[in-house]
XYZ file of C-alpha atoms in Angstrom:
611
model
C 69.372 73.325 135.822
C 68.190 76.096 133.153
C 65.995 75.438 130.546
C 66.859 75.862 126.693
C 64.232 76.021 123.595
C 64.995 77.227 120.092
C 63.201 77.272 117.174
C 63.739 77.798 113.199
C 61.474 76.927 110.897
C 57.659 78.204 108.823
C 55.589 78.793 112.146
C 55.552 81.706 114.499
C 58.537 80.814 117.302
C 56.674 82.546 119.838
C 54.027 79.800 120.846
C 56.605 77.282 120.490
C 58.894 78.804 122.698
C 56.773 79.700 125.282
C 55.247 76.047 125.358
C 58.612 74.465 125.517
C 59.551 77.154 128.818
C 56.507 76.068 130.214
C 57.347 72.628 129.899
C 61.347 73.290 131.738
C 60.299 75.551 133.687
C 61.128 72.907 136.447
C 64.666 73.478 135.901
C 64.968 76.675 136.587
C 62.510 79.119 137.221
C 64.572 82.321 138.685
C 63.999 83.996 135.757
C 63.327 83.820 131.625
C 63.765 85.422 128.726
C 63.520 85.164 124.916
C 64.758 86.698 121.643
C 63.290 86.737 118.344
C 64.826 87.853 114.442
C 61.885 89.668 112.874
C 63.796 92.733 110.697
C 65.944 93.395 113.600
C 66.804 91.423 117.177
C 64.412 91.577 119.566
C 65.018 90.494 123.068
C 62.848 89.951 126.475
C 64.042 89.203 129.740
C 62.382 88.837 133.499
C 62.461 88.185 136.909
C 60.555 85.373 138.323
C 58.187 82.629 136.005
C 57.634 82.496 132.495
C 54.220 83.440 132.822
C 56.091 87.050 133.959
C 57.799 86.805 130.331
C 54.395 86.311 128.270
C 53.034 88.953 129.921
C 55.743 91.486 128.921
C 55.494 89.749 125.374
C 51.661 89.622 124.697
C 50.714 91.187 121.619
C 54.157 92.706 120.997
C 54.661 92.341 117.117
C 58.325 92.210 117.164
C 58.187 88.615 118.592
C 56.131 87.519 115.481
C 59.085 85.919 114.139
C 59.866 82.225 112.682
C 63.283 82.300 114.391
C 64.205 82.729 118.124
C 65.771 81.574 121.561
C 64.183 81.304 125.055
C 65.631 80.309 128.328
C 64.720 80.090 132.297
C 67.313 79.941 134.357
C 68.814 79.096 137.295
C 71.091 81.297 138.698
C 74.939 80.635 139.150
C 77.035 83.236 138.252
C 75.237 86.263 139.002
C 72.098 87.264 141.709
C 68.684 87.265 139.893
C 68.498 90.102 138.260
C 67.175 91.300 135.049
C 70.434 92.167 133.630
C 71.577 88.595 134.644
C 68.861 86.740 132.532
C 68.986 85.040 129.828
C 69.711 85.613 126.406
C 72.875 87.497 125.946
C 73.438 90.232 123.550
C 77.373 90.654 122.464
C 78.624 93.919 122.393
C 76.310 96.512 120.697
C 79.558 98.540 119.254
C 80.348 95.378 116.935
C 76.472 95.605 115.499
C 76.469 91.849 115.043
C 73.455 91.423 117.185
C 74.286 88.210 118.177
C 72.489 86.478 120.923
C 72.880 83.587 122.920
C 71.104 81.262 125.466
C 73.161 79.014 127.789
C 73.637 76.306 130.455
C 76.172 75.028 132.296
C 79.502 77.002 133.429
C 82.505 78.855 131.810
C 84.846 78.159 134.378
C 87.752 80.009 132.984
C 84.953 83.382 132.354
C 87.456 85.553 134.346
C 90.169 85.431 132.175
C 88.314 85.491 129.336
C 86.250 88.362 130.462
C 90.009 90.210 131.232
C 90.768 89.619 127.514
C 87.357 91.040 126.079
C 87.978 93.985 128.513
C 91.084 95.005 127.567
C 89.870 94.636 124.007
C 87.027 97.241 124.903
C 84.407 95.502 125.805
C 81.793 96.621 127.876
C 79.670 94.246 129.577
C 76.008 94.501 130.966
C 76.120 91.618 133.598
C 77.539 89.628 136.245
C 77.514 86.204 134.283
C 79.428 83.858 132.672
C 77.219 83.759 129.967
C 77.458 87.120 128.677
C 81.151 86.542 128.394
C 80.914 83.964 125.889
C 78.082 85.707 124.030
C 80.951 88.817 123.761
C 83.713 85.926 122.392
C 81.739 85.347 119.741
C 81.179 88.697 119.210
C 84.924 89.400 119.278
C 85.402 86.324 116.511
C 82.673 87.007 113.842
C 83.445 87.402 110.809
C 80.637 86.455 108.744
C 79.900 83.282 109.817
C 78.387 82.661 112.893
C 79.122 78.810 112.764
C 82.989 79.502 112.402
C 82.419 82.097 115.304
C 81.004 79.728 117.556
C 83.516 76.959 116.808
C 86.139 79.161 117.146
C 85.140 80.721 120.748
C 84.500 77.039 122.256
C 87.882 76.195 121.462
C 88.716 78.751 124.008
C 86.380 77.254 126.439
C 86.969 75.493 129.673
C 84.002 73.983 131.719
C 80.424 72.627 130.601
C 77.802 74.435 128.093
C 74.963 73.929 126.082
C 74.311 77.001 123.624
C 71.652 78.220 121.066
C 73.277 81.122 119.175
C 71.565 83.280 116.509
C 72.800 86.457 114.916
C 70.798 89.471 113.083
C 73.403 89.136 110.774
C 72.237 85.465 109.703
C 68.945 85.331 110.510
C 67.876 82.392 108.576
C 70.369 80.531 110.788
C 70.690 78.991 114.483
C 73.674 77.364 115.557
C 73.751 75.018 118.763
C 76.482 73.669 120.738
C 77.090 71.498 123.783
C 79.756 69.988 126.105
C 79.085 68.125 129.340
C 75.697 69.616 129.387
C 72.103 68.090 127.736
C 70.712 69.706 124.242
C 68.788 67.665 121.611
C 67.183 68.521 117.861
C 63.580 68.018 117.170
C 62.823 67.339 114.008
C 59.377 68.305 112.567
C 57.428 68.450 109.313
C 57.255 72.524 110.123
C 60.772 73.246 111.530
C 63.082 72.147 113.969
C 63.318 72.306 118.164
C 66.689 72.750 119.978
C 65.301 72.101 123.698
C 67.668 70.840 126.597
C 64.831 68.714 127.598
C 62.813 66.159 125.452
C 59.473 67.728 127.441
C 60.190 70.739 125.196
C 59.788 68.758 121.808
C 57.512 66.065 122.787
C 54.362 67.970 121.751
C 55.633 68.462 118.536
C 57.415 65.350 117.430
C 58.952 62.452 118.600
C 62.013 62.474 116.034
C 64.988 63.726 117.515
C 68.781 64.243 116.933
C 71.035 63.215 119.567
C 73.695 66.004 119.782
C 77.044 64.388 120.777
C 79.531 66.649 122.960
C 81.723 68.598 121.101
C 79.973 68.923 118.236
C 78.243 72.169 116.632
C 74.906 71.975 114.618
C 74.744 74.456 112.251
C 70.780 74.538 111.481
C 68.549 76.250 108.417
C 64.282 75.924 107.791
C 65.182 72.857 105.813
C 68.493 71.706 106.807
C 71.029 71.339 109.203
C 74.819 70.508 109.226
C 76.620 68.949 112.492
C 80.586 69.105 112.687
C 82.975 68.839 115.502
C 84.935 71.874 116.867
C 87.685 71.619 113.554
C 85.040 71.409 111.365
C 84.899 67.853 110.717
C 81.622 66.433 109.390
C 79.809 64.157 111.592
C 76.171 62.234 111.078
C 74.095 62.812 114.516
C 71.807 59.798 115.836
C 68.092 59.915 114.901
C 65.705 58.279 117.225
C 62.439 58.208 118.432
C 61.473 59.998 122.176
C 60.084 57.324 124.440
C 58.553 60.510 126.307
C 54.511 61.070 125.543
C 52.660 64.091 125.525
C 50.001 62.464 128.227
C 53.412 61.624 130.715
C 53.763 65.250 131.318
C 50.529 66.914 131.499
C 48.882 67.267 134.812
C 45.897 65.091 134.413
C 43.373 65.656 137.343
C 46.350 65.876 139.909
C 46.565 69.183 141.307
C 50.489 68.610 141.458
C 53.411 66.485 139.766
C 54.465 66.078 142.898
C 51.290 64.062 143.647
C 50.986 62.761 140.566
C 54.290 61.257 140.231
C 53.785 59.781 143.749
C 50.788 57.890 142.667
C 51.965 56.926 139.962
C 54.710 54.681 141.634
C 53.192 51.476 141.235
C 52.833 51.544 137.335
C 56.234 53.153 137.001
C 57.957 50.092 139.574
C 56.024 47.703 137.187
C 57.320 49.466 134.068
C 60.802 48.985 135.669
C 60.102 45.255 136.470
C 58.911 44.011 133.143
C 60.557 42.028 131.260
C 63.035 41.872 133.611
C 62.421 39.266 136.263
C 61.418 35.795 135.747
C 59.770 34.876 138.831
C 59.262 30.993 138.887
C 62.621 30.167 137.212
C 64.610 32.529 139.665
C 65.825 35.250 137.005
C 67.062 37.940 136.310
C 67.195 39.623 132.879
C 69.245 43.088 132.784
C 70.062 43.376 128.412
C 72.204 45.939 129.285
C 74.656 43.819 131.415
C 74.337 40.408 129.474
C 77.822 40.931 127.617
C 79.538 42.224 131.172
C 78.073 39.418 132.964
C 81.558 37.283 133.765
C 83.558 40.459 134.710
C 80.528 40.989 137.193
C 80.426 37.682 138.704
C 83.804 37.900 139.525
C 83.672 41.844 140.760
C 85.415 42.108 144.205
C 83.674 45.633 145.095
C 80.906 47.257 143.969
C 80.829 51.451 145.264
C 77.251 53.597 144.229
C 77.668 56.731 142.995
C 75.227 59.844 143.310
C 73.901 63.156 144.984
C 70.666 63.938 147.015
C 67.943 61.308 146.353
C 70.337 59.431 144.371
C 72.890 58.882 147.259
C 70.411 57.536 149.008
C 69.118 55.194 146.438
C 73.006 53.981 146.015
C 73.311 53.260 150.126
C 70.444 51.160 149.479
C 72.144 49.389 146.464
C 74.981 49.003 148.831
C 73.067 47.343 151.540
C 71.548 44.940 148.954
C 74.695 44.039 147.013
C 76.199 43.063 150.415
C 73.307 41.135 151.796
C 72.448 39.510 148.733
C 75.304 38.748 146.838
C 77.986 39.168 149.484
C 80.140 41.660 147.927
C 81.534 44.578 149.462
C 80.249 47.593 148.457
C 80.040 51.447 149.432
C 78.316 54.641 148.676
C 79.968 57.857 148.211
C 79.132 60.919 147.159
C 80.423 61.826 143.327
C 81.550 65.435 143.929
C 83.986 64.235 146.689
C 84.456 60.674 144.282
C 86.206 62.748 142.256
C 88.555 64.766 143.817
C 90.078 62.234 146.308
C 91.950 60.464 144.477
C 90.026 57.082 144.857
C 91.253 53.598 144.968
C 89.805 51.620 141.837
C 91.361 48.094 142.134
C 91.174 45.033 140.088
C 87.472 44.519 139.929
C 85.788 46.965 140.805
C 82.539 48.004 139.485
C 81.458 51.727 139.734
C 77.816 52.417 139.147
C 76.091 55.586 138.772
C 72.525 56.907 140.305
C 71.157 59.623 138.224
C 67.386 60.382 137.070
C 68.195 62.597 134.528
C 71.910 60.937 133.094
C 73.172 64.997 133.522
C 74.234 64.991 136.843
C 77.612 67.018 136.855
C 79.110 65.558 139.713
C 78.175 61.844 138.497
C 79.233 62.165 135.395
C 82.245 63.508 136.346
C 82.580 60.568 138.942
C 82.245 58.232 136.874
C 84.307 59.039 133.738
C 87.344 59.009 136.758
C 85.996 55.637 137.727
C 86.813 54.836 133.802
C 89.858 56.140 133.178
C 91.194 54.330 136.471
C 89.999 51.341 134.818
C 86.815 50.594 136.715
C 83.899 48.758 134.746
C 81.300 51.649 134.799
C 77.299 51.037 135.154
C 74.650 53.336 135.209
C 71.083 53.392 136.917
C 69.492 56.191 134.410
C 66.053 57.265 133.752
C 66.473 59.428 130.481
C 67.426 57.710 127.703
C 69.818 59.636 125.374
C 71.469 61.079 128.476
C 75.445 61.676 128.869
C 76.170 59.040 131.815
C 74.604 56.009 129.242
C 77.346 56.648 127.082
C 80.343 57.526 129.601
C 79.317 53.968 131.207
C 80.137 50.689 130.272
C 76.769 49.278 130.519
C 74.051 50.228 132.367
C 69.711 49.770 133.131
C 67.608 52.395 132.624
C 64.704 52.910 135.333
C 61.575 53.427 132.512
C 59.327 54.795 135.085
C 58.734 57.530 132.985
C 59.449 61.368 132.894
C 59.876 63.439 136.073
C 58.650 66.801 136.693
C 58.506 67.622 140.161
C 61.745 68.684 141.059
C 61.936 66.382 144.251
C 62.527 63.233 143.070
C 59.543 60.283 144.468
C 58.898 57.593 141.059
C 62.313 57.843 139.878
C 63.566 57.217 143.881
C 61.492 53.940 143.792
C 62.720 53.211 140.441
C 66.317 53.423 140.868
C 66.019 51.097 144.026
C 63.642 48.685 142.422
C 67.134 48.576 139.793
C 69.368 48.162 142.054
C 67.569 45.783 143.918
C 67.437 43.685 140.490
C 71.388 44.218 140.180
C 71.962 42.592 143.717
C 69.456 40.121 142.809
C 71.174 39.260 139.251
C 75.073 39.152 141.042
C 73.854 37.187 144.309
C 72.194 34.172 142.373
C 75.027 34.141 140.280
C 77.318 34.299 143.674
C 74.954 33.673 146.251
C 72.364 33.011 146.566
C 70.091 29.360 145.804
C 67.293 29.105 143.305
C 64.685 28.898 146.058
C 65.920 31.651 148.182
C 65.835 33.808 144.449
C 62.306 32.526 143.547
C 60.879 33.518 146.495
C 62.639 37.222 146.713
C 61.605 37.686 142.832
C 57.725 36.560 143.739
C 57.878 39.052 146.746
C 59.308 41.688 144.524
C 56.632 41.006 141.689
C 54.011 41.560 144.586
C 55.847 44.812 145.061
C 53.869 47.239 143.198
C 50.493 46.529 144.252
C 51.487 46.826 147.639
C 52.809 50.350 146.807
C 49.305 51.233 145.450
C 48.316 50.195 149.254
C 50.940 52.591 150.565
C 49.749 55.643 148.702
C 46.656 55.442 150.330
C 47.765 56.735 153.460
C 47.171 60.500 152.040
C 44.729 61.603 154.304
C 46.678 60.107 157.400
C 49.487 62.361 155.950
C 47.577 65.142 155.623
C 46.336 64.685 159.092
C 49.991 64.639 160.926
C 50.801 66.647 158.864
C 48.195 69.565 160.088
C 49.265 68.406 163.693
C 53.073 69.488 163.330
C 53.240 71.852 160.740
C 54.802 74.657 163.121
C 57.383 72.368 164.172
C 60.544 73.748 162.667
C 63.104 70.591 163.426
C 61.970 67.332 162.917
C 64.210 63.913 163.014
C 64.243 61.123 160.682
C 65.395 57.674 162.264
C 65.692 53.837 160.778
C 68.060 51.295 161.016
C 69.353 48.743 158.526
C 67.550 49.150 155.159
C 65.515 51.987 156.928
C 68.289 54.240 157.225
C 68.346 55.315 153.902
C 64.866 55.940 154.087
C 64.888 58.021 157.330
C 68.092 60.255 154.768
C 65.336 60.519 152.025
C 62.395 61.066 154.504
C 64.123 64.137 156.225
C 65.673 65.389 152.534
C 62.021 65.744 151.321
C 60.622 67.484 153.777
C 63.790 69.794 153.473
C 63.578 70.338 150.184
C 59.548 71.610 149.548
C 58.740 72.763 153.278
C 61.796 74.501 154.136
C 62.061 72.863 157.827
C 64.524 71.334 159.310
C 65.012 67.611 159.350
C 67.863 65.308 159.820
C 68.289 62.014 159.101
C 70.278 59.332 160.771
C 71.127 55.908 162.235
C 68.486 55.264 165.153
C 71.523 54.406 166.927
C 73.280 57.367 166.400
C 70.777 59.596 167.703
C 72.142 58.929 171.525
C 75.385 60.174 170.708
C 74.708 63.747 170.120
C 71.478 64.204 168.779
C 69.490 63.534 171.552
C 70.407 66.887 172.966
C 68.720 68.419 170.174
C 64.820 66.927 171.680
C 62.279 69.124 173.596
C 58.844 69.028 173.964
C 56.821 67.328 171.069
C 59.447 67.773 168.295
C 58.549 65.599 165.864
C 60.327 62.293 165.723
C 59.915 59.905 162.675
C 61.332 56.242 163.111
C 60.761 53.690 160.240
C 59.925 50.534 162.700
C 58.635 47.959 160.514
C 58.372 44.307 161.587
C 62.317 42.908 160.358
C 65.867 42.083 162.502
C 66.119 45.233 164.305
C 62.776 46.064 165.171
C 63.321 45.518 169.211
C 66.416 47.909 168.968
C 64.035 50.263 167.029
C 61.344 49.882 169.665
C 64.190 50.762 172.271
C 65.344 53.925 170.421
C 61.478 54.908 170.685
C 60.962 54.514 174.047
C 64.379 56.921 174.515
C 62.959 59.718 172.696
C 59.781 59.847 174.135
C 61.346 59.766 177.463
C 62.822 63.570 176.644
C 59.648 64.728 175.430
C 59.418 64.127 171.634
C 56.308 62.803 169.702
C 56.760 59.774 167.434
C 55.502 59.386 164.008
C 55.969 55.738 163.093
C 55.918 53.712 160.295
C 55.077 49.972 160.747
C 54.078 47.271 159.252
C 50.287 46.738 158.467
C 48.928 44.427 161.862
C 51.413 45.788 164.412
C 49.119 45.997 167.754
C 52.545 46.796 169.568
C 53.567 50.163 167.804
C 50.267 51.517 168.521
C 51.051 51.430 171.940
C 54.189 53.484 172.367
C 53.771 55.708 168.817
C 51.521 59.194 168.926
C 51.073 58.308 164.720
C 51.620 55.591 162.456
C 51.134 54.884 159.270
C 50.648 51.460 158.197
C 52.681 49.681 155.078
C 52.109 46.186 153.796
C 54.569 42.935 155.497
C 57.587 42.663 152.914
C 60.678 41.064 153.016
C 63.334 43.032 154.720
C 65.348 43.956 151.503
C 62.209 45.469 149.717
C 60.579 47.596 152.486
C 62.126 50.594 151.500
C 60.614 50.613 148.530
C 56.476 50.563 150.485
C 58.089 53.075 153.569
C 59.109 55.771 151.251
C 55.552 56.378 150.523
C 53.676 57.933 153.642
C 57.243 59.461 154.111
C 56.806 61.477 150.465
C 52.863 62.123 151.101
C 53.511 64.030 154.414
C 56.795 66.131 152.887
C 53.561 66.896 150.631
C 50.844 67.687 152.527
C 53.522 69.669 154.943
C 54.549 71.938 152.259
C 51.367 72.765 150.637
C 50.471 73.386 154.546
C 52.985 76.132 154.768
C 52.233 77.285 151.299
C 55.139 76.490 149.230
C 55.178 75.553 145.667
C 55.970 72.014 145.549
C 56.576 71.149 142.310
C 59.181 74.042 142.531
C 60.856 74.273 145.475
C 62.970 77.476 146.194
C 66.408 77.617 144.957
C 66.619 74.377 143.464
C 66.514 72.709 139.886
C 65.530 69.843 139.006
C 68.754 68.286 136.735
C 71.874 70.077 138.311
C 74.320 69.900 135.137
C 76.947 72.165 137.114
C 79.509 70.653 139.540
């Protein structure tokens, strides 16, 4: 949610920050901006892409400068607007020039914003932003570090800043709480990004920037200190993210590519891990937690969107496979209803990007109420890693397209290892653990199977691409998948899809079926397949057309389905993780169908670091 690059150092900034917008642009892509020091402040800002900013910027010598700020944004206080984007100027009567980029959300703005008012402010925008831009205005006094340590004293809610002034122009300062920024550090400067995608192509080394904590940062230096000024030594490590993960390749799409790339990233998230002839499972990250999980009495998923669904189908497999009781709940309602964490109970977090707001919020009440906390992360650095006890991270590699397919698979191909490393520990026998762990190793070349259904996608997809409501239906493990089948096709074609309990349809929905609305059951061969067939045969009795998907030989589907695509046999626990597929390829093919951009989808961002 918003994108942040910075850059000090001996090269032109420009380049770099328009490379490094380019590259976050999938955060937010309402609008962008930029500001460079070269003998005076000079500042950009547009509606729409980045490629809107270059434009306005090509061959403008004020932005030849070795210092400056960008950001694309994604709006939240404010409508888009010009005056709304990013960076900030403070108040021009002060003549500090100072300038700031910034994510997250000043929650107590208003009051703040009544303060600099009455103190004569005047203010250009609607945002949140501004206001804290006009703080530090207010508290400058010749150092811009004290300024900005000062102002977030005064802060309440989640930010991560890049501040420069034309006062100090040899000097950025960076900031964050509750929201992602790191420090690149190269031979020829150094990168303040809120996204390793935005360093990556210029080195791997990077600073971790802990919350709290203020980097004050020179051409050939940089200081870190918390918000009273004590000294603190940030963690250097190296990015795990490579320059080929994020470039395009031959795909036409992320989207695309990220979906065929789901059988090397499951593998990358299997390796190492499993132990298929001796019945194991090896999770590092739990090893030293391993007794207080045996002996868990409840296990509840957290997440949001993709990751919700991921978590129901953690909850499914803790229960069936390790016989614990377990639930799924949202984090943003987690939160705020006052929960009950009893004696053993493990909380465990679904994220991709480790930023999630709501999550993170979830799960540091999980801690303080004395839950052991575990996380399900892709990005490694992230904030839930280190608000959790333990944790595994996915490793399928970084995601671009902002709805989530590779790191879907890869946080259930985790979870399905968690249930797998509590139930032979509770459960389950050797034999009945060798023979799920051989099944699961056979996993990802059956995926590769299920990504060739593409051009059967493409085909239904040209078929009902006018239909504007569609359902979603599965039972058992397949419910989940009918949630994340109908959230895709929300989310990059802009129709109308629900997903539910094939069951549940007869007890409302129904009504909601005419003549050939599209109907999309996930009816593979497993212990409710007759019900399924049942459910089938009750929708096409009022009219609607059925898009199944079965399991690879099934004469009998054929029969009573209008389309189906066809997945490899699995046992019942991993078949979520081969029905997904034709269920992400025809969100796909529908979208680009209707002409949408599907690697950015209106109105959304891809990490939403905002509650």
């Amino acid at each position: 949610m918003c994108g942040i690059v910075a850059y000090i150092g001996s090269e032109q900034a420009r380049p770099v920050l328009l490379e490094g917008l380019k590259r976050l642009e999938y955060r937010g892509y309402d609008s962008a901006g930029m500001a460079v020091l070269n003998n005076g402040l000079h500042v950009a800002r547009t509606v729409g892409r980045v490629r809107v900013l270059e434009q306005q910027i090509d061959g403008d010598d004020d932005f030849e400068g070795t210092i400056g700020i960008a950001h694309t944004r994604w709006a939240t206080h404010g409508g888009v607007t010009e005056a709304n984007a990013h960076p900030h100027v403070d108040d021009p009567s002060l003549g500090h020039g100072i300038v700031l980029v910034h994510n997250g959300i000043i929650e107590n703005y208003a009051a703040l914003r009544t303060y600099l008012l009455n103190k004569g402010h005047t203010f250009a925008s609607e945002t949140d932003t501004e206001v804290l831009t006009h703080l530090i205005g207010e508290l400058y006094e010749g150092d811009l570090e004290a300024a900005v340590r000062s102002a977030l004293r005064e802060i309440e809610g989640a930010y991560a800043i890049a501040v420069m002034s034309q006062e100090e122009p040899d000097v950025l300062v960076a900031a964050r709480q509750g929201s992602p920024l790191l420090i690149g550090v190269s031979e020829h400067g150094y990168i303040i990004a809120s996204d390793a995608q935005a360093i990556v192509g210029h080195t791997s080394r990077v600073l971790d920037l802990d919350e709290e904590i203020v980097a004050r940062i020179t051409r050939d230096s940089f200081h870190t200190a918390d918000l009273d000024n004590v000294k603190v030594t940030p963690r250097m490590r190296e990015l795990e993210v490579s320059l080929d993960q994020i470039e395009l390749g031959d795909y036409p799409h992320y989207m695309l590519k990220e979906i065929m790339e789901q059988p090397q990233a499951v593998r990358r998230c299997l390796r190492g891990r499993i132990d298929a002839s001796g019945g194991e499972v090896i999770l590092g990250g739990l090893g030293e937690h391993a007794r207080d999980l045996i002996r868990c009495q409840r296990v509840v998923f957290l997440g949001q969107g993709t990751a919700l669904h991921a978590g129901m189908l953690g909850e499914y497999l803790v229960e069936d496979l390790a016989r614990v009781p377990s639930e799924t709940d949202f984090a943003s309602e987690f939160r705020y209803r006052n929960p009950i964490i009893e004696d053993g109970t493990v909380v465990v977090a679904v994220s991709q990007s480790g930023e999630t707001a709501d999550t993170l919020a979830g799960i540091r009440e999980a801690g303080e109420r004395g839950a052991l906390t575990l996380g399900l992360i892709n990005v490694v650095g992230s904030s839930i890693p280190s608000a959790t006890d333990a944790g595994v991270y996915l490793r399928v590699g970084p995601e671009v397209g902002v709805a989530s397919t590779k790191a879907f698979l890869g946080q259930v191909t985790a979870a399905t290892m968690f249930a797998l490393f509590l139930g032979r520990r509770r459960f389950l026998s050797n034999n009945q653990t060798v023979d799920l762990l051989h099944a699961l190793e056979a996993i990802p070349d059956k995926i590769a199977q299920a990504c060739e259904t593409g051009d059967e996608a493409k085909r239904i997809a040209e078929r009902f691409v006018q239909r504007d409501n569609w359902l979603f239906l599965g039972r058992g493990y397949n419910y989940p998948v009918a949630l994340e089948g109908a959230l895709k096709l929300k989310e990059i074609s802009y129709i109308h899809a629900e997903g539910m309990p094939a069951a549940e349809m007869k007890h409302g929905p129904i009504a909601l079926i005419d003549d050939g609305m599209p109907a999309v059951f996930i009816a593979t061969r497993n212990s409710q397949y007759r019900k399924v067939l049942s459910n089938i045969e009750e929708v096409k009795s009022r009219g609607a057309d059925v898009i199944a998907v079965a399991t690879e030989g099934d004469d009998e589907i054929v029969e009573i389905a209008d389309e189906v695509f066809f997945v490899p046999d699995a046992p019942e626990p991993l078949q979520p993780l081969l029905t997904i597929v034709p269920l992400q390829l025809l969100a796909y093919h529908t979208a680009l169908l209707r002409g949408h951009d599907v690697d950015k989808p209106r109105n959304l961002a891809k990490s939403v670091t905002v509650e």
